[in-house]
């Protein structure tokens, strides 16, 4: 089946050029490309068009679950007739196994698996192995962690069709080998039930069951079954049943694995005894023998993933299988917010390894546990095909990969311009700033001011308060929750001026802000380098009257680069607007929602797409949430609150605001659930 992009939007601004260049690069077999898209330029829509034109199975990689959920929602809307899947970590809670030698503390693994996410993960792998090419998988960084061997998974697929010669008993054996479990009670996901010649299978990766009816040793009919109501509907001539778990293995493989585990245990305990580590040797022997007994009796044990190398028939040190192995060779990878996502991929391996080393050295695990791990960065690169990095601020890594060549998406479909930058002397900078603040307040707009130190922020706050200006400051010593409330107060108009140090940068989306003032802009350093100045200046880019004032006595290299780049972008944007008769349109963002309502939703004519249409991720976009009960929602609210507080403590305020919005959406969902208990 072909990808079919269904949308009322039409490419606008720089989108047509970006789409053309990206498609050309892919067709010319360029391995790496970078899409530099300014905020509000509609990068998601560009990628959707690229997918539709190239017809490649695609992996969209995001650096967190919330953003992944939003991307999943958007691509679902763009490709409703195609397979858009969701692959993120399936743990609601996960405490990894660890040992702290300093305090002699062993921490046992503790986890809670979300069944809905597990279903979606299975659906993603099943879609990739179904033979269809119209597959988009939106994944978090968890996709680089080990999962089952795709060849073993493929062996356990059960194709069936009406008229197929197959005994009922043989069919049941196949289901068990695919890790479906039999029940005589209520049918649950991943189970099957037998009544005479009728077999009901609740597919592990779907919301429906199959009813397979036998006539002797022949399949008579295959129908879709509602597992709750017990009613059948659609009939199938043929279908495919995919395994109930990603980690499937045959009896022969299990037998071979157990034998190899025993051999490695003998070698490792002998080494411990040789080194005089009798306690470690005894501990390892007891642990491994217990795990082996569990595997023999039940087919699995707690921590079985630490033996994954044996089941996958991998050599020591060989990389684990991951989601990327399920894609065909010509797949496309899109790394969203690459300046954040790429470093995350690189950091995963080191953290996992340091924990495993302690466990192995003290006899809690076999050396093979080292091979249960995420991919190293080199391994991650080795299994890529073609990659598109997407970011408003590409890092040096992306630029090196593309040899400094980027595909620009600078012109916004809304016609909004980058704010002009003005340099003013630092002498009497506070008095001058006061005059500009008054002008901005009179226009019913907001101001951001950045200072170099906490003390300067506090002193400026005191001065502005004496001048009867409604203002607040935020820095690391301000209470976690209070910081987020302050951002809300600015948007609501309860305050007019917000003062900060290094807090008003990446991702802070405040359309009401029309003036950004940077004090002491010529003090070169981390807070005043090119990237910081560009990001800070960009906070005024969502307002039609946006402008930036740099207070400085000299123009530094960073200032010059920022001014030149901004001016270049402005000229390009102005020329485009003039040529096409576009009037810059103010972005209107709902003050209590993270999703902006499109004002022209009912218009029949094609609309241009910008990130304003899906400006912030919504928990409501998460495909899992629809099936949550009250208990799950309460847990999610608590988790979101913890994440919000942690993000705020790390000065990641936009991320904290996202978690705040996530909490609000969950609370709304809880209220809805309580008001409609049925």
XYZ file of C-alpha atoms in Angstrom:
678
model
C 0.000 0.000 0.000
C 1.173 3.540 -0.771
C 1.500 6.427 1.681
C -1.429 8.789 1.169
C -1.159 12.240 2.720
C -4.631 13.509 3.589
C -4.752 17.143 4.698
C -6.474 20.470 4.127
C -3.109 22.205 4.480
C -0.966 23.268 1.580
C 2.808 23.927 1.820
C 3.626 27.587 2.394
C 6.634 29.785 3.133
C 9.870 27.825 2.768
C 8.071 24.477 3.002
C 7.867 23.764 -0.786
C 11.615 24.388 -1.244
C 12.533 22.358 1.848
C 10.352 19.450 0.697
C 11.905 19.504 -2.778
C 15.489 19.640 -1.445
C 14.958 16.868 1.105
C 13.325 14.560 -1.465
C 16.108 15.265 -3.963
C 18.743 14.498 -1.308
C 17.070 11.181 -0.471
C 16.762 10.229 -4.130
C 20.456 11.124 -4.631
C 21.339 8.744 -1.746
C 22.641 11.428 0.598
C 23.018 9.695 3.956
C 22.601 12.745 6.184
C 20.537 15.906 5.763
C 19.711 18.671 8.226
C 16.432 20.589 8.211
C 16.989 23.879 10.006
C 13.496 25.082 10.688
C 12.835 28.176 12.769
C 10.101 28.056 15.386
C 6.644 28.118 13.829
C 7.737 27.089 10.331
C 5.828 23.756 10.222
C 8.664 21.232 10.158
C 6.307 18.293 10.879
C 4.230 19.020 7.796
C 7.395 19.201 5.696
C 8.472 15.743 6.876
C 4.980 14.349 6.174
C 5.242 15.565 2.577
C 8.729 14.056 2.237
C 7.423 10.667 3.434
C 4.496 10.839 0.997
C 6.788 11.633 -1.931
C 9.536 9.093 -1.179
C 7.265 6.222 -0.033
C 9.799 4.933 2.512
C 9.050 3.140 5.779
C 9.974 5.769 8.360
C 11.194 5.913 11.954
C 10.505 9.228 13.721
C 12.806 9.478 16.740
C 11.901 11.813 19.604
C 13.725 12.484 22.851
C 10.754 12.074 25.196
C 7.384 10.311 25.424
C 5.290 13.470 25.464
C 6.722 14.803 22.223
C 6.496 11.325 20.711
C 2.787 11.207 21.576
C 2.217 14.560 19.900
C 4.086 13.519 16.767
C 2.109 10.263 16.712
C -1.123 12.261 16.863
C -0.051 14.564 14.029
C 1.125 11.793 11.700
C -2.065 9.837 12.426
C -3.983 12.840 11.112
C -1.778 13.189 8.055
C -1.835 9.447 7.174
C -5.158 8.028 8.431
C -5.176 5.208 5.848
C -1.631 4.060 6.586
C 0.064 2.301 9.518
C 1.240 4.907 12.017
C 2.577 3.159 15.112
C 3.831 4.164 18.554
C 6.907 2.643 20.236
C 8.007 3.953 23.633
C 9.173 2.442 26.903
C 6.369 0.291 28.341
C 7.265 0.876 31.985
C 4.982 3.009 34.127
C 7.630 2.595 36.792
C 11.065 1.074 36.533
C 13.705 0.596 39.211
C 16.688 -1.174 37.636
C 18.656 -3.831 39.443
C 21.729 -2.331 41.070
C 24.414 -2.902 43.695
C 26.089 -0.152 45.744
C 29.430 -1.512 47.006
C 30.084 1.443 49.327
C 27.058 0.650 51.483
C 26.792 -3.048 50.502
C 23.242 -2.403 49.279
C 21.562 -4.598 46.671
C 18.549 -3.037 44.951
C 16.235 -5.558 43.358
C 14.592 -4.783 40.040
C 11.092 -3.372 40.443
C 8.775 -2.444 37.601
C 5.252 -1.876 36.450
C 4.458 -2.607 32.811
C 1.771 -0.652 30.985
C -0.260 -3.214 29.042
C -1.552 -0.662 26.557
C 1.936 0.481 25.606
C 3.021 -3.137 25.350
C 0.153 -3.652 22.886
C 1.259 -0.656 20.828
C 4.869 -1.861 20.776
C 3.737 -5.251 19.503
C 1.557 -3.531 16.916
C 4.601 -1.569 15.688
C 6.815 -4.653 15.269
C 3.943 -6.640 13.743
C 3.305 -3.847 11.231
C 6.979 -3.829 10.220
C 6.989 -7.597 9.692
C 3.634 -7.652 7.902
C 5.217 -6.939 4.546
C 3.569 -3.533 4.191
C 5.805 -0.553 3.401
C 3.412 2.237 4.383
C 4.590 2.154 8.003
C 5.591 5.100 10.195
C 6.826 4.333 13.694
C 7.088 7.218 16.145
C 9.529 6.150 18.849
C 11.338 7.489 21.877
C 15.003 6.795 22.589
C 13.922 3.455 24.102
C 14.004 2.028 20.571
C 17.788 1.521 20.893
C 17.288 -0.955 23.767
C 17.387 -4.668 23.078
C 14.263 -6.557 21.991
C 13.771 -10.008 20.525
C 15.454 -11.370 17.430
C 13.281 -10.407 14.420
C 14.044 -13.754 12.745
C 12.743 -15.697 15.773
C 9.746 -13.357 15.900
C 9.075 -13.985 12.218
C 9.297 -17.771 12.706
C 6.482 -17.558 15.267
C 4.051 -15.789 12.925
C 0.961 -17.913 12.201
C -0.618 -17.310 8.754
C -4.096 -18.829 8.409
C -6.789 -18.839 5.725
C -10.230 -20.318 5.148
C -9.926 -23.859 3.798
C -6.460 -24.351 5.283
C -5.642 -27.968 6.181
C -4.683 -27.726 9.850
C -5.816 -29.694 12.877
C -7.203 -27.797 15.816
C -4.590 -29.334 18.123
C -1.717 -28.272 15.865
C -3.158 -24.751 15.783
C -3.268 -24.642 19.588
C 0.361 -25.768 19.798
C 1.313 -22.944 17.410
C -0.493 -20.398 19.583
C 1.354 -21.585 22.693
C 4.683 -21.386 20.858
C 3.775 -17.788 19.944
C 3.393 -17.162 23.705
C -0.419 -17.008 23.806
C -1.793 -18.555 26.985
C -4.948 -20.643 27.294
C -7.853 -19.671 29.540
C -11.293 -20.982 30.307
C -12.388 -17.777 31.958
C -12.657 -14.223 30.647
C -10.680 -13.609 27.479
C -7.822 -11.127 27.957
C -5.239 -9.759 25.577
C -2.627 -12.398 24.655
C -4.956 -15.318 25.579
C -7.017 -17.872 23.698
C -10.093 -19.882 24.634
C -11.297 -23.208 23.203
C -14.931 -24.386 22.960
C -15.296 -27.482 20.812
C -14.226 -26.646 17.271
C -14.160 -22.905 18.001
C -10.975 -21.100 19.070
C -11.124 -17.439 20.211
C -7.811 -15.557 20.219
C -7.506 -12.069 21.767
C -4.663 -10.619 19.697
C -1.882 -9.157 21.842
C -1.396 -6.180 19.510
C -5.035 -5.229 18.792
C -8.306 -4.300 20.470
C -10.223 -7.150 18.890
C -10.159 -10.948 18.946
C -10.368 -13.585 16.224
C -12.840 -16.453 16.154
C -11.443 -19.402 14.186
C -13.945 -22.203 13.527
C -12.729 -25.675 12.493
C -14.533 -28.370 10.559
C -12.494 -31.485 11.172
C -8.903 -30.718 10.171
C -9.851 -27.692 8.115
C -10.419 -24.015 8.964
C -14.058 -23.284 8.117
C -14.269 -19.559 8.976
C -12.301 -16.648 10.462
C -14.235 -13.743 11.983
C -13.522 -10.633 14.008
C -14.792 -10.957 17.573
C -15.656 -8.304 20.138
C -13.971 -9.765 23.270
C -16.350 -7.915 25.619
C -19.691 -8.426 23.914
C -18.806 -11.760 22.320
C -20.282 -10.695 18.979
C -18.669 -11.490 15.634
C -18.500 -9.052 12.753
C -16.129 -8.917 9.789
C -15.180 -12.181 8.075
C -11.644 -12.781 6.788
C -10.535 -15.032 3.972
C -7.041 -14.964 5.408
C -5.135 -13.286 8.228
C -1.896 -13.463 10.172
C -1.469 -13.946 13.911
C 1.654 -12.332 15.290
C 3.335 -13.430 18.550
C 2.064 -12.224 21.922
C 5.506 -11.137 23.069
C 8.589 -9.592 21.491
C 10.781 -12.191 23.166
C 9.789 -15.454 21.565
C 11.959 -18.523 21.425
C 11.644 -22.186 20.507
C 12.097 -25.152 22.907
C 15.345 -26.061 21.154
C 16.699 -22.527 21.615
C 15.687 -22.556 25.301
C 17.447 -25.916 25.847
C 20.629 -24.697 24.133
C 20.538 -21.421 26.061
C 20.258 -23.161 29.438
C 23.204 -25.417 28.609
C 25.350 -22.390 27.629
C 24.320 -20.477 30.761
C 25.470 -23.410 32.907
C 28.823 -23.551 31.144
C 29.444 -19.812 31.603
C 28.411 -20.034 35.264
C 30.984 -22.755 35.902
C 33.743 -20.683 34.300
C 32.821 -17.469 36.164
C 32.474 -19.141 39.598
C 35.835 -20.853 39.054
C 37.407 -17.456 38.361
C 35.869 -16.008 41.516
C 37.183 -18.901 43.626
C 40.623 -18.524 42.052
C 40.629 -14.841 43.094
C 39.491 -15.728 46.624
C 36.019 -14.304 46.096
C 34.139 -17.237 47.611
C 31.117 -15.121 48.629
C 30.691 -13.812 45.065
C 31.098 -17.335 43.652
C 28.448 -18.772 45.967
C 26.089 -15.845 45.298
C 26.394 -16.256 41.528
C 25.903 -20.016 41.618
C 22.725 -19.732 43.708
C 21.293 -16.942 41.578
C 21.930 -18.629 38.205
C 20.745 -22.082 39.329
C 17.502 -20.548 40.622
C 16.982 -18.715 37.298
C 17.618 -21.929 35.344
C 15.019 -23.836 37.410
C 12.485 -21.063 36.757
C 13.197 -21.171 33.022
C 12.775 -24.939 32.917
C 9.452 -24.837 34.779
C 7.882 -21.595 33.519
C 9.854 -20.688 30.411
C 11.017 -17.414 31.965
C 12.511 -15.923 35.142
C 12.877 -12.518 36.746
C 15.655 -10.680 34.938
C 15.597 -13.072 31.945
C 16.679 -10.144 29.751
C 20.162 -10.549 31.263
C 20.401 -13.874 29.420
C 19.159 -12.440 26.117
C 22.466 -13.130 24.367
C 21.942 -16.875 24.680
C 18.385 -16.772 23.335
C 19.361 -14.495 20.431
C 22.369 -16.735 19.669
C 24.651 -13.719 19.803
C 28.383 -13.828 20.446
C 29.840 -12.054 23.479
C 30.016 -8.306 22.817
C 27.762 -8.501 19.769
C 25.134 -5.762 19.701
C 21.577 -6.637 20.735
C 18.655 -6.602 18.324
C 16.508 -3.487 18.497
C 13.554 -1.886 16.729
C 15.767 -0.666 13.889
C 16.415 -4.311 12.905
C 12.703 -4.724 12.104
C 12.827 -2.042 9.404
C 13.693 -2.835 5.780
C 17.137 -1.746 4.561
C 15.901 1.359 2.745
C 14.080 2.910 5.703
C 14.189 6.614 6.519
C 15.077 7.915 9.988
C 13.950 11.358 11.108
C 15.503 12.600 14.364
C 13.302 15.325 15.846
C 14.967 18.010 17.985
C 18.251 16.420 17.006
C 20.381 18.759 19.127
C 18.799 17.057 22.186
C 17.972 13.566 20.865
C 21.412 12.698 19.447
C 23.326 13.364 22.710
C 20.705 11.281 24.560
C 21.395 8.289 22.314
C 25.108 8.635 23.023
C 24.606 8.805 26.792
C 22.499 5.654 27.213
C 25.243 3.057 26.933
C 27.606 4.526 29.544
C 25.012 4.742 32.312
C 23.823 1.183 31.728
C 27.353 -0.222 31.644
C 28.510 1.313 34.946
C 25.551 -0.290 36.743
C 26.159 -3.721 35.161
C 29.873 -3.731 36.029
C 29.071 -3.549 39.749
C 26.539 -6.382 39.507
C 28.971 -8.661 37.643
C 32.003 -7.948 39.811
C 30.076 -8.809 42.984
C 28.485 -12.033 41.748
C 24.935 -10.917 41.104
C 25.019 -11.506 37.349
C 26.902 -13.428 34.687
C 29.220 -11.525 32.366
C 26.569 -12.046 29.659
C 24.444 -9.393 31.413
C 26.719 -6.833 29.731
C 25.158 -7.802 26.418
C 21.695 -6.832 27.620
C 22.162 -3.170 26.879
C 21.239 -0.258 24.649
C 23.187 0.313 21.443
C 26.434 2.214 21.541
C 26.455 5.346 19.431
C 28.691 3.699 16.826
C 26.269 0.753 16.584
C 23.360 3.155 16.273
C 25.087 4.876 13.360
C 26.048 1.582 11.701
C 22.434 0.453 11.206
C 21.133 3.775 9.910
C 20.219 4.100 6.274
C 19.353 7.709 5.502
C 18.823 10.290 8.229
C 17.142 13.692 8.398
C 18.077 15.794 11.427
C 15.326 18.257 12.365
C 16.125 21.169 14.667
C 15.803 24.924 15.006
C 19.371 24.994 16.323
C 21.399 22.116 14.859
C 24.412 21.142 16.961
C 27.964 20.728 15.673
C 27.437 16.985 15.215
C 24.648 17.442 12.673
C 26.585 20.123 10.840
C 29.667 17.879 10.636
C 27.593 15.044 9.201
C 26.156 17.284 6.500
C 29.459 19.150 5.970
C 27.860 22.404 7.053
C 25.072 22.161 4.483
C 21.578 22.711 5.879
C 18.170 22.907 4.264
C 16.606 26.048 5.592
C 13.007 26.579 6.519
C 13.256 30.192 7.543
C 10.123 31.728 6.007
C 7.073 31.005 8.133
C 3.713 30.271 6.498
C 2.201 32.845 8.902
C 4.469 35.548 7.454
C 5.929 36.353 10.897
C 9.409 37.901 10.789
C 12.390 37.331 13.026
C 12.472 40.278 15.451
C 14.794 43.175 14.513
C 17.811 43.600 16.818
C 18.904 47.019 18.048
C 22.147 47.725 19.934
C 22.082 50.489 22.547
C 24.841 51.702 24.910
C 24.904 50.122 28.376
C 25.240 53.575 30.005
C 21.879 54.373 31.610
C 20.590 51.023 30.271
C 18.055 50.646 33.086
C 16.475 54.061 32.443
C 16.264 53.361 28.736
C 14.788 49.947 29.428
C 12.162 51.560 31.670
C 10.990 53.767 28.802
C 10.711 50.765 26.463
C 8.815 48.765 29.082
C 6.241 51.567 29.428
C 5.704 51.643 25.646
C 5.248 47.867 25.549
C 2.806 47.826 28.474
C 0.710 50.534 26.810
C 0.425 48.247 23.772
C -0.828 45.443 26.084
C 2.234 43.292 25.400
C 4.877 41.640 27.578
C 8.619 42.018 28.172
C 11.434 39.556 28.887
C 14.663 40.866 30.398
C 17.826 38.786 30.814
C 20.596 39.711 33.221
C 23.990 38.177 33.906
C 23.531 37.294 37.598
C 20.816 36.435 40.118
C 21.702 39.544 42.121
C 21.198 41.785 39.078
C 17.812 40.148 38.420
C 16.682 40.756 42.003
C 17.923 44.378 42.073
C 16.246 45.164 38.738
C 13.042 43.617 40.069
C 13.147 45.899 43.130
C 13.717 48.972 40.964
C 10.877 48.173 38.558
C 8.510 47.504 41.463
C 9.326 50.948 42.877
C 8.386 52.315 39.443
C 4.996 50.557 39.752
C 5.776 47.960 37.075
C 4.146 44.560 37.601
C 7.136 42.213 37.347
C 8.666 39.003 38.693
C 12.053 37.310 38.462
C 12.917 33.656 38.100
C 16.159 31.860 38.837
C 17.340 28.656 40.498
C 16.472 29.763 44.035
C 12.837 30.465 43.259
C 10.525 27.653 44.390
C 9.970 24.941 41.797
C 6.221 25.272 41.409
C 6.327 29.026 41.743
C 8.548 29.365 38.661
C 5.949 27.680 36.483
C 3.145 29.795 37.948
C 5.115 32.920 37.105
C 5.240 31.974 33.420
C 1.471 31.511 33.513
C 1.029 34.925 35.173
C 3.010 36.563 32.388
C 0.787 35.028 29.718
C -2.379 35.966 31.609
C -1.253 39.576 32.009
C -1.018 39.475 35.802
C 2.576 40.633 35.344
C 4.066 42.595 32.449
C 7.790 41.986 32.845
C 9.712 38.793 33.534
C 13.372 38.950 34.533
C 15.700 35.948 34.315
C 19.308 34.860 33.893
C 19.649 31.739 31.737
C 16.026 30.737 31.773
C 14.553 32.504 28.818
C 15.900 30.461 25.970
C 15.048 27.249 24.125
C 11.427 26.441 23.654
C 9.900 29.199 25.772
C 6.777 29.833 23.742
C 5.154 33.136 24.776
C 3.346 34.823 21.859
C 2.384 37.797 24.079
C 6.056 38.838 24.439
C 6.976 41.609 21.985
C 10.167 42.925 23.603
C 13.277 41.002 24.651
C 15.952 43.081 26.376
C 19.408 41.597 26.965
C 21.484 43.570 29.484
C 25.289 43.517 29.236
C 25.135 41.714 25.902
C 28.844 42.325 25.279
C 29.981 40.200 28.233
C 31.137 37.284 26.073
C 30.645 33.810 27.606
C 28.131 30.975 27.895
C 25.225 33.324 28.621
C 26.162 35.649 25.786
C 27.497 33.366 23.045
C 25.964 33.141 19.581
C 23.569 30.292 20.340
C 22.352 31.834 23.617
C 21.773 35.238 22.024
C 19.971 33.705 19.035
C 17.743 31.559 21.229
C 16.953 34.403 23.614
C 16.189 36.784 20.754
C 13.904 34.132 19.253
C 11.505 34.453 22.194
C 10.070 37.528 20.479
C 9.597 35.755 17.144
C 5.980 34.722 17.772
C 4.742 38.309 18.112
C 4.036 40.458 15.074
C 5.574 43.452 16.895
C 8.557 41.477 18.208
C 11.860 43.317 18.715
C 15.132 42.813 20.585
C 17.375 45.327 22.307
C 21.005 44.465 23.121
C 22.579 46.798 25.685
C 26.336 46.833 25.055
C 29.347 49.153 24.759
C 30.944 47.125 21.965
C 29.800 44.598 19.417
C 31.311 41.200 20.169
C 31.775 38.399 17.650
C 28.728 36.567 19.026
C 26.601 39.704 18.804
C 27.737 40.363 15.226
C 26.951 36.781 14.167
C 23.510 36.933 15.798
C 22.660 40.304 14.239
C 23.903 39.273 10.779
C 22.019 35.957 10.825
C 18.819 37.624 12.065
C 19.065 40.317 9.411
C 19.655 37.693 6.701
C 16.570 35.774 7.799
C 14.483 38.975 7.995
C 15.418 40.019 4.489
C 14.493 36.613 3.141
C 11.186 36.661 5.040
C 10.330 40.234 3.948
C 11.130 39.499 0.292
C 8.918 36.434 0.362
C 6.041 38.292 2.036
C 6.308 41.182 -0.443
C 6.468 38.883 -3.449
C 3.459 36.857 -2.316
C 1.411 39.644 -0.763
C 1.491 38.040 2.710
C 0.654 40.097 5.780
C 2.348 38.770 8.970
C -0.278 37.096 11.176
C -0.044 37.099 14.958
C 0.008 33.607 16.483
C -2.887 33.205 18.890
C -2.237 30.557 21.484
C -4.894 29.439 23.964
C -3.784 30.447 27.425
C -4.943 27.328 29.203
C -4.332 24.718 26.559
C -1.211 23.409 24.953
C -3.039 22.992 21.666
C -3.926 26.118 19.659
C -7.359 26.154 18.121
C -7.255 26.898 14.418
C -9.543 29.846 13.754
C -10.119 28.888 10.155
C -10.958 25.252 10.819
C -14.240 25.470 8.926
C -12.809 27.119 5.821
C -12.959 24.973 2.714
C -9.904 26.463 1.027
C -6.465 24.916 1.629
C -4.613 26.314 4.614
C -0.921 26.663 5.281
C 0.459 24.590 8.119
C 2.706 25.943 10.841
C 3.787 24.596 14.192
C 1.215 26.872 15.723
C -1.426 24.323 14.786
C 0.228 21.755 17.072
C 2.470 24.042 19.069
C 2.846 21.974 22.192
C 2.600 18.283 22.973
C -0.586 17.131 24.615
C -1.070 14.162 26.879
C -4.439 13.852 25.187
C -2.557 12.838 22.047
C -1.176 9.769 23.796
C -2.874 6.680 22.354
C -2.638 4.962 25.725
C -4.604 7.484 27.752
C -8.008 6.662 26.244
C -7.949 3.290 27.996
C -6.805 4.500 31.426
C -8.928 4.107 34.510
C -8.992 6.310 37.618
C -6.084 4.473 39.279
C -3.798 4.833 36.238
C -4.628 8.536 35.867
C -3.838 9.251 39.537
C -0.457 7.513 39.079
C 0.218 9.512 35.919
C -0.628 12.809 37.664
C 1.855 12.010 40.448
C 4.528 11.045 37.894
C 3.950 14.231 35.869
C 4.246 16.330 39.034
C 7.583 14.688 39.944
C 8.885 15.264 36.402
C 7.723 18.878 36.466
C 9.533 19.560 39.723
C 12.703 17.859 38.482
C 12.653 19.815 35.204
C 12.173 23.072 37.058
C 15.043 22.256 39.412
C 17.250 21.700 36.347
C 16.135 25.100 34.982
C 14.352 23.425 32.056
C 11.296 25.597 32.308
C 9.618 24.885 29.035
C 9.800 21.179 29.737
C 8.403 21.857 33.205
C 5.556 23.808 31.636
C 4.812 20.843 29.371
C 4.506 18.553 32.392
C 2.281 21.143 34.075
C 0.001 21.116 31.038
C 0.154 17.323 31.078
C -1.080 17.360 34.702
C -3.914 19.719 33.753
C -4.986 17.461 30.855
C -4.914 14.410 33.130
C -6.944 16.183 35.811
C -9.501 17.182 33.162
C -9.650 13.577 31.988
C -10.170 12.413 35.596
C -13.022 14.896 36.053
C -14.590 13.661 32.811
C -14.242 10.059 33.930
C -15.862 10.747 37.317
C -18.748 12.628 35.717
C -19.362 9.740 33.289
C -18.654 6.572 35.318
C -20.239 4.334 32.704
